[in-house]
Coordinates of C-alpha atoms in Angstrom, one line a residue:
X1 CA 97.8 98.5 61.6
X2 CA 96.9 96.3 64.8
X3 CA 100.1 95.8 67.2
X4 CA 100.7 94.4 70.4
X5 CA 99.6 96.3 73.6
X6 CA 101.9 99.0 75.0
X7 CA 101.7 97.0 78.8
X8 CA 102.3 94.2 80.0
X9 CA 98.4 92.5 80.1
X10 CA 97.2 91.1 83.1
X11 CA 96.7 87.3 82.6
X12 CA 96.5 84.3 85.1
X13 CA 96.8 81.1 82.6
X14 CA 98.8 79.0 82.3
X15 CA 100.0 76.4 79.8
X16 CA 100.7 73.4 78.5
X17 CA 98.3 72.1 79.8
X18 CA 97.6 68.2 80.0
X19 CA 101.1 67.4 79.6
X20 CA 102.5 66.8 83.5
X21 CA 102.6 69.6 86.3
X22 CA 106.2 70.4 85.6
X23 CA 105.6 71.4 82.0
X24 CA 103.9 74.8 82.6
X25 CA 105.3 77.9 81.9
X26 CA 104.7 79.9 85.3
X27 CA 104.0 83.8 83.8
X28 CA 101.4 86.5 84.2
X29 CA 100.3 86.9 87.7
X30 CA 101.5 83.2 89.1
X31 CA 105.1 84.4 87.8
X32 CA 104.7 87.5 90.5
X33 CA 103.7 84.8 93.7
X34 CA 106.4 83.2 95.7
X35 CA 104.7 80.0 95.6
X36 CA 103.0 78.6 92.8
X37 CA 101.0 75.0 93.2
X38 CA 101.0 73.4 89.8
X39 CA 98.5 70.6 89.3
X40 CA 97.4 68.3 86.3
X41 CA 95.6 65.5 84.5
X42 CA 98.9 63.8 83.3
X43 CA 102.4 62.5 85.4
X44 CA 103.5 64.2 87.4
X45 CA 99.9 65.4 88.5
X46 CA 101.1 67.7 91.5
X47 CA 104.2 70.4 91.7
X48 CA 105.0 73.0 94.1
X49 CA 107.1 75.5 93.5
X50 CA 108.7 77.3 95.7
X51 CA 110.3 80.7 94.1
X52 CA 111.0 82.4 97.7
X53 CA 113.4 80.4 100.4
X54 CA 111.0 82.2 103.2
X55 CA 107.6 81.9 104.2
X56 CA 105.2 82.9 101.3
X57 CA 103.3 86.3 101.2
X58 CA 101.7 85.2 98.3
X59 CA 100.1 81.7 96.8
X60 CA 99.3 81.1 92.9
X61 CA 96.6 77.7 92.7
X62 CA 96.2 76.9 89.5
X63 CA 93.4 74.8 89.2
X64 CA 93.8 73.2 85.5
X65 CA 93.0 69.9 87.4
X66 CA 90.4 71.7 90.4
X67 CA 89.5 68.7 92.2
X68 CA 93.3 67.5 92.6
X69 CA 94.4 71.1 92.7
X70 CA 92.0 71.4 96.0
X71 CA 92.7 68.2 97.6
X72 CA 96.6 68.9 97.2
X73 CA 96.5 72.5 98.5
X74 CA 94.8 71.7 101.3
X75 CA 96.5 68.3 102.2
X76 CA 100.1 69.2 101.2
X77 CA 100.8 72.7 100.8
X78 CA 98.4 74.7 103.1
X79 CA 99.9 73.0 106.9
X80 CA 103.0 73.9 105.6
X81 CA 101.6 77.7 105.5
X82 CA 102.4 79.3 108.7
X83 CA 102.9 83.1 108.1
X84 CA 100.1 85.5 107.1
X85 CA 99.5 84.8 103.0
X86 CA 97.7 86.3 100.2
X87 CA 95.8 83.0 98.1
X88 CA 95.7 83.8 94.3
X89 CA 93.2 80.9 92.3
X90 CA 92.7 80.6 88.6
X91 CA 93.8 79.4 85.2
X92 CA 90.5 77.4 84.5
X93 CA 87.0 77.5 83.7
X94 CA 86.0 75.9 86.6
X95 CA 84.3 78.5 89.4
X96 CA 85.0 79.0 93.1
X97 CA 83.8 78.3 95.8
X98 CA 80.9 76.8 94.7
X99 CA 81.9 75.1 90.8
X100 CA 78.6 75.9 88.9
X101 CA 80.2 75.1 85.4
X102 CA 78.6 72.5 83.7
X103 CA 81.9 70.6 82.3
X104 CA 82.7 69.6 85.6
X105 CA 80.8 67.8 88.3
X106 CA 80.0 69.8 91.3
X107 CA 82.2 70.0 94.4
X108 CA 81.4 66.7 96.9
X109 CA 81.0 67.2 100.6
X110 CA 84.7 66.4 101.5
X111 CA 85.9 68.9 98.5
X112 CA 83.5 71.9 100.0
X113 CA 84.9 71.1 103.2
X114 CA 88.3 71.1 102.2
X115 CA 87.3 75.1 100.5
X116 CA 85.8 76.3 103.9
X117 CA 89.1 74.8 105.9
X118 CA 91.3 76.8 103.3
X119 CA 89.3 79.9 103.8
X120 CA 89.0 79.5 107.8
X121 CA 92.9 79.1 107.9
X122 CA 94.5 80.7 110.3
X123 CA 97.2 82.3 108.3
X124 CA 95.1 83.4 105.0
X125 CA 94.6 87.1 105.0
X126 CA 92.2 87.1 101.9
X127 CA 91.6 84.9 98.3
X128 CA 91.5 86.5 95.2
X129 CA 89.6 84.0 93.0
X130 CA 89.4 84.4 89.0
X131 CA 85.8 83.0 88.3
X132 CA 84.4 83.5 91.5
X133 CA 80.7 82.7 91.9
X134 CA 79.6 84.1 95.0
X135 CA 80.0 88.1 95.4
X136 CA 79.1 87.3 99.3
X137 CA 81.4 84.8 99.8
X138 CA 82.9 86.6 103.4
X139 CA 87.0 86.1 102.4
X140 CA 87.2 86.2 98.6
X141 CA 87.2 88.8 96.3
X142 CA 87.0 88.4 92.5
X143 CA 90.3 88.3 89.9
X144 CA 89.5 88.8 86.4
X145 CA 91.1 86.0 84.0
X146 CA 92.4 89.3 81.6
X147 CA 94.0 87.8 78.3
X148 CA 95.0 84.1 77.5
X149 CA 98.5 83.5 75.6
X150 CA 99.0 80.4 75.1
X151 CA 102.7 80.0 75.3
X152 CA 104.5 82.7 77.3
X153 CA 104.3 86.1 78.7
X154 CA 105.8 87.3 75.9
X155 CA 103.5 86.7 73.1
X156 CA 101.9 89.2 71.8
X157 CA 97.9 89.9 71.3
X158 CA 96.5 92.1 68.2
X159 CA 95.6 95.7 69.8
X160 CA 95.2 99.0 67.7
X161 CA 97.1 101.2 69.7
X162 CA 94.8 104.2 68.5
X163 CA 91.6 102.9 67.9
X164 CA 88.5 104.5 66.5
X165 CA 86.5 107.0 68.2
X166 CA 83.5 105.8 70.3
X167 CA 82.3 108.8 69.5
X168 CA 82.6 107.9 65.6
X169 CA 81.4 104.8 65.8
X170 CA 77.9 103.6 64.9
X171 CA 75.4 103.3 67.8
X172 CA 75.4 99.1 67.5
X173 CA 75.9 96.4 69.3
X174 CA 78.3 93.2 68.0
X175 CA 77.2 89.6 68.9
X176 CA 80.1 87.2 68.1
X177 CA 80.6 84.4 70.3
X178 CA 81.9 80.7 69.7
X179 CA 78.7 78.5 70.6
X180 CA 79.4 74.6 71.5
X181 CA 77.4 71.2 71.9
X182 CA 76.5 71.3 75.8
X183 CA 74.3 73.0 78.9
X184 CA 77.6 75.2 78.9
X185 CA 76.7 77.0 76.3
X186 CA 73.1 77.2 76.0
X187 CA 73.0 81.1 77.4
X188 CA 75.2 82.3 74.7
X189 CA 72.7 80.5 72.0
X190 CA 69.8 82.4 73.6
X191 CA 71.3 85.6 73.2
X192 CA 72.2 84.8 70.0
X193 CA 68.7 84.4 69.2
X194 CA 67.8 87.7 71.0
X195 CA 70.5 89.4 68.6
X196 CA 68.5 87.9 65.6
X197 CA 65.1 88.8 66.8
X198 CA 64.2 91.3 69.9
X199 CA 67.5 93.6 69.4
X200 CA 68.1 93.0 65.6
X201 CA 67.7 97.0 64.5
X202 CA 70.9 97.4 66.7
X203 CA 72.8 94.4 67.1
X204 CA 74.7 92.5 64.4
X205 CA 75.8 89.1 64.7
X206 CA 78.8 87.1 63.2
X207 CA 78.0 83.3 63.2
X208 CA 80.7 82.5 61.4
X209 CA 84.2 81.5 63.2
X210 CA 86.7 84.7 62.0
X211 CA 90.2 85.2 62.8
X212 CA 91.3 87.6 65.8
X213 CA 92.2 90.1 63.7
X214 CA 89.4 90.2 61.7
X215 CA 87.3 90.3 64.5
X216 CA 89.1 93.1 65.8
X217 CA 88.8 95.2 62.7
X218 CA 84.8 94.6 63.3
X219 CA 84.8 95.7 66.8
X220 CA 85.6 98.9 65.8
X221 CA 83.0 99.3 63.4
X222 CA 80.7 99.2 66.8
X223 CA 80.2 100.7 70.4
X224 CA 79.3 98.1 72.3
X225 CA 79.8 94.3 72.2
X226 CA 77.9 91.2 74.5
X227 CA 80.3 89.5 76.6
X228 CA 78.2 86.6 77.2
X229 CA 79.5 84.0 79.9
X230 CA 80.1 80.5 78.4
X231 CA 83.6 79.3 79.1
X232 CA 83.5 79.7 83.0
X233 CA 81.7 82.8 84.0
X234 CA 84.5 85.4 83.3
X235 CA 83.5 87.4 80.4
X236 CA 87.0 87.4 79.5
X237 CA 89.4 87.4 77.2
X238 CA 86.4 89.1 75.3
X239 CA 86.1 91.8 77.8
X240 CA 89.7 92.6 78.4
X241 CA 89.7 92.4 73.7
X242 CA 86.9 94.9 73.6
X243 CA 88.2 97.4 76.5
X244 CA 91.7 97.2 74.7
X245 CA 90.1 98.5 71.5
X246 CA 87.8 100.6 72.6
X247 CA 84.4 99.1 72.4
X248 CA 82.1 99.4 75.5
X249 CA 81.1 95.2 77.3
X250 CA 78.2 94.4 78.3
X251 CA 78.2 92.2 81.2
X252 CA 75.9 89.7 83.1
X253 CA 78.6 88.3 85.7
X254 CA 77.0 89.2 89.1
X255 CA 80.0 87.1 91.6
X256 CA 82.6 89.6 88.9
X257 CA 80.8 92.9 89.2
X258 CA 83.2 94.4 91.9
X259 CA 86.2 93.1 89.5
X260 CA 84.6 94.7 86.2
X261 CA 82.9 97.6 88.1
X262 CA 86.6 99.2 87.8
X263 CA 86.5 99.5 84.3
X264 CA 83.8 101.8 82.0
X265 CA 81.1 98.3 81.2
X266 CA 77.8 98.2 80.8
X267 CA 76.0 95.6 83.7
X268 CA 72.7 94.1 82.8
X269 CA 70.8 92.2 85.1
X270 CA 70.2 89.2 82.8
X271 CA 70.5 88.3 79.0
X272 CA 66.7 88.4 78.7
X273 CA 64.4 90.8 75.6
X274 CA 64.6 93.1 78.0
X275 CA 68.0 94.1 79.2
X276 CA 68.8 96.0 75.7
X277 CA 67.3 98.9 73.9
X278 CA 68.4 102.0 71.2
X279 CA 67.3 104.4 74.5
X280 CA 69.8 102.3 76.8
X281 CA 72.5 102.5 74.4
X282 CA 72.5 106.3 73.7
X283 CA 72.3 106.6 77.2
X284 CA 75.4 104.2 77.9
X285 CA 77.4 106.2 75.4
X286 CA 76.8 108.8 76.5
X287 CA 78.2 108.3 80.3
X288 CA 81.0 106.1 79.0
X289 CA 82.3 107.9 76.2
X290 CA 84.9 109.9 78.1
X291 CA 86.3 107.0 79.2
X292 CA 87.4 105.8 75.7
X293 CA 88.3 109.0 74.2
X294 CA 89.4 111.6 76.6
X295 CA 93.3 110.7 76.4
X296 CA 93.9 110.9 80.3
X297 CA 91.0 108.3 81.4
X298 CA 91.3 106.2 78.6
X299 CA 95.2 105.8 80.2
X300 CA 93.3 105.0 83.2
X301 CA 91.6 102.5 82.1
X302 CA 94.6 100.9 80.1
X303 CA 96.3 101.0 83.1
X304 CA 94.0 99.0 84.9
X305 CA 94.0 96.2 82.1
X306 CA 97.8 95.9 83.2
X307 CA 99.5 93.2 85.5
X308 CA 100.6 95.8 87.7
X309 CA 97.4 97.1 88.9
X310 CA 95.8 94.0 89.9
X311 CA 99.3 93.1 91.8
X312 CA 99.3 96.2 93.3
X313 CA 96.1 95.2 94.0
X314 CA 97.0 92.3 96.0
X315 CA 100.0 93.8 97.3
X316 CA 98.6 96.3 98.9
X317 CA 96.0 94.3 100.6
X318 CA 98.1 92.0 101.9
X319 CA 100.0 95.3 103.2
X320 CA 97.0 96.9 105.0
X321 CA 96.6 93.8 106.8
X322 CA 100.0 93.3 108.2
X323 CA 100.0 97.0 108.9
X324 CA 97.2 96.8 111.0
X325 CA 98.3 93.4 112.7
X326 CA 101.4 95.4 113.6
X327 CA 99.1 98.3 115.5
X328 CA 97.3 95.3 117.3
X329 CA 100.2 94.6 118.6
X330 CA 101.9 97.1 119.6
X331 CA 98.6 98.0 121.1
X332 CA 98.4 95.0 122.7
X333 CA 102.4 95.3 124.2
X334 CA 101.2 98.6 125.6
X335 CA 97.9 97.3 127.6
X336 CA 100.3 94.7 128.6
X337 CA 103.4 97.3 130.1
X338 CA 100.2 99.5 131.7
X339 CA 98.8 96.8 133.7

């Protein structure tokens, strides 16, 4: 019987969306900030909210609406920023710092420079960005998107608390993706095709739209399953879906590799004929498996797909910094007393 997870799932959208900035439901990660910007399409387009009276260790942008999100941040909310603070982005498709996804336009010149004033701020330790799409990007690190619910923090997503062996399962791989009119989605139809063709002997593929639940009950009839970037670059929910029930990802998602490197994924390079055979996957198995059915790493790794550990995550970077500010300066009192 499928249930809800036993943790609290680590998630940073939010909704409503399109109905005004005050209508969201702040939960998941944004709920843990002490500020949260709030932008959208419809009246009122901007919102701050400010859930601690002092200065903010930590910032949720949601960028639902990114090109207001970014001109608001920086115009109205980041000079009013003058203590050391951790930058949290997400809640859309759109990617940071660069915005590669097709559904939107690109970044203009005034937009980019507003980015590279936010991240030369003064007062910004580090920004944890959820579709980030520049692993070199000096200042940001990557945030995985985890699940979506739709309406609160409270509702629940389908998870078999105990689900099948990886070591029972068939050595297969599922393709199931949803594939859409646009340049968005072109990559998912060409691994689609790879499923059908080069990889067919170990890859089955679901074309059809299913339920979650039924879709669930098919990942466990396989060890691995493509997580294919089409919505955004984030190959999550699906990721997060398929680590929750015990079925290996494989990734392509090279700016989200130090985000999904934590967990027990399969990279590949590129979706080409190539990145996939019966050798890798015996081999993947065979390094992963412990991970999925050795009870004290598989708590590990459902710990990890937890809201704690990527805010402990934060926390504690924004901790190591003021630390080590506080060593400068009593450092820097001492030099002072001694000369």
């Amino acid at each position: 019987m499928l249930k809800s997870a036993p943790i609290e799932a680590h998630q940073t959208r939010l909704f409503p969306k399109n109905q005004g900035a005050d209508k969201y439901i702040i939960n998941g990660i944004a709920a843990r900030c002490d500020w949260v910007v709030l932008p959208d399409l419809q009246a009122p387009k901007t919102m701050l909210v400010k859930r601690r009276a002092l200065a903010p260790k930590t910032v949720f942008l949601s960028l639902r609406a990114p090109f207001v999100a970014i001109r608001y941040f920086f115009s109205e909310v980041l000079p009013q920023l003058t203590a050391p603070f951790m930058l949290i982005s997400g809640s859309e498709d759109v990617t940071v710092p660069n915005q590669l996804d097709k559904r939107w336009r690109a970044f203009n010149d005034e937009e980019r420079a507003m980015i590279e004033g936010i991240l030369a701020h003064p007062s910004l330790i580090h920004w944890y960005a959820e579709n980030l799409d520049d692993a070199s990007q000096p200042g940001m690190s990557p945030l995985p998107l985890g699940l979506v619910h739709h309406e609160s923090d409270a509702t629940p997503d389908l998870v078999d608390a105990t689900p099948v062996p990886l070591k029972n399962r068939s050595n297969t791989v599922l393709c199931a993706h949803r594939i859409r009119q646009g340049e968005q989605w072109a990559l998912r139809q060409q691994v689609s095709e790879l499923a059908t063709t080069h990889w067919a002997t170990f890859c089955r593929v679901i074309e059809e739209e299913v339920s979650l639940e039924h879709y669930f009950a098919v990942l466990h009839q396989h060890s691995f399953v493509l997580c294919v970037e089409g919505g955004g670059i984030d190959p999550s929910p699906k990721a997060w879906h398929a680590l929750l029930n015990g079925t290996i990802p494989i990734i392509c998602s090279p700016g989200l590799r130090a985000a999904y490197k934590k967990f027990p994924v399969v990279f590949v390079d590129d979706w080409s004929a190539d990145s996939l055979n019966e050798a890798m996957l015996v081999k993947w198995k065979e390094v992963l498996q412990p991970w999925y059915d050795e009870p004290i790493l598989r708590q590990q790794v459902m710990y990890k797909l937890g809201l704690d550990y990527w805010w402990d995550t934060i926390s504690s970077h924004y901790m190591r910094y003021t630390v080590a500010d506080a060593v400068c300066e009593q450092a820097g009192a001492a030099h002072a007393q001694h000369i």
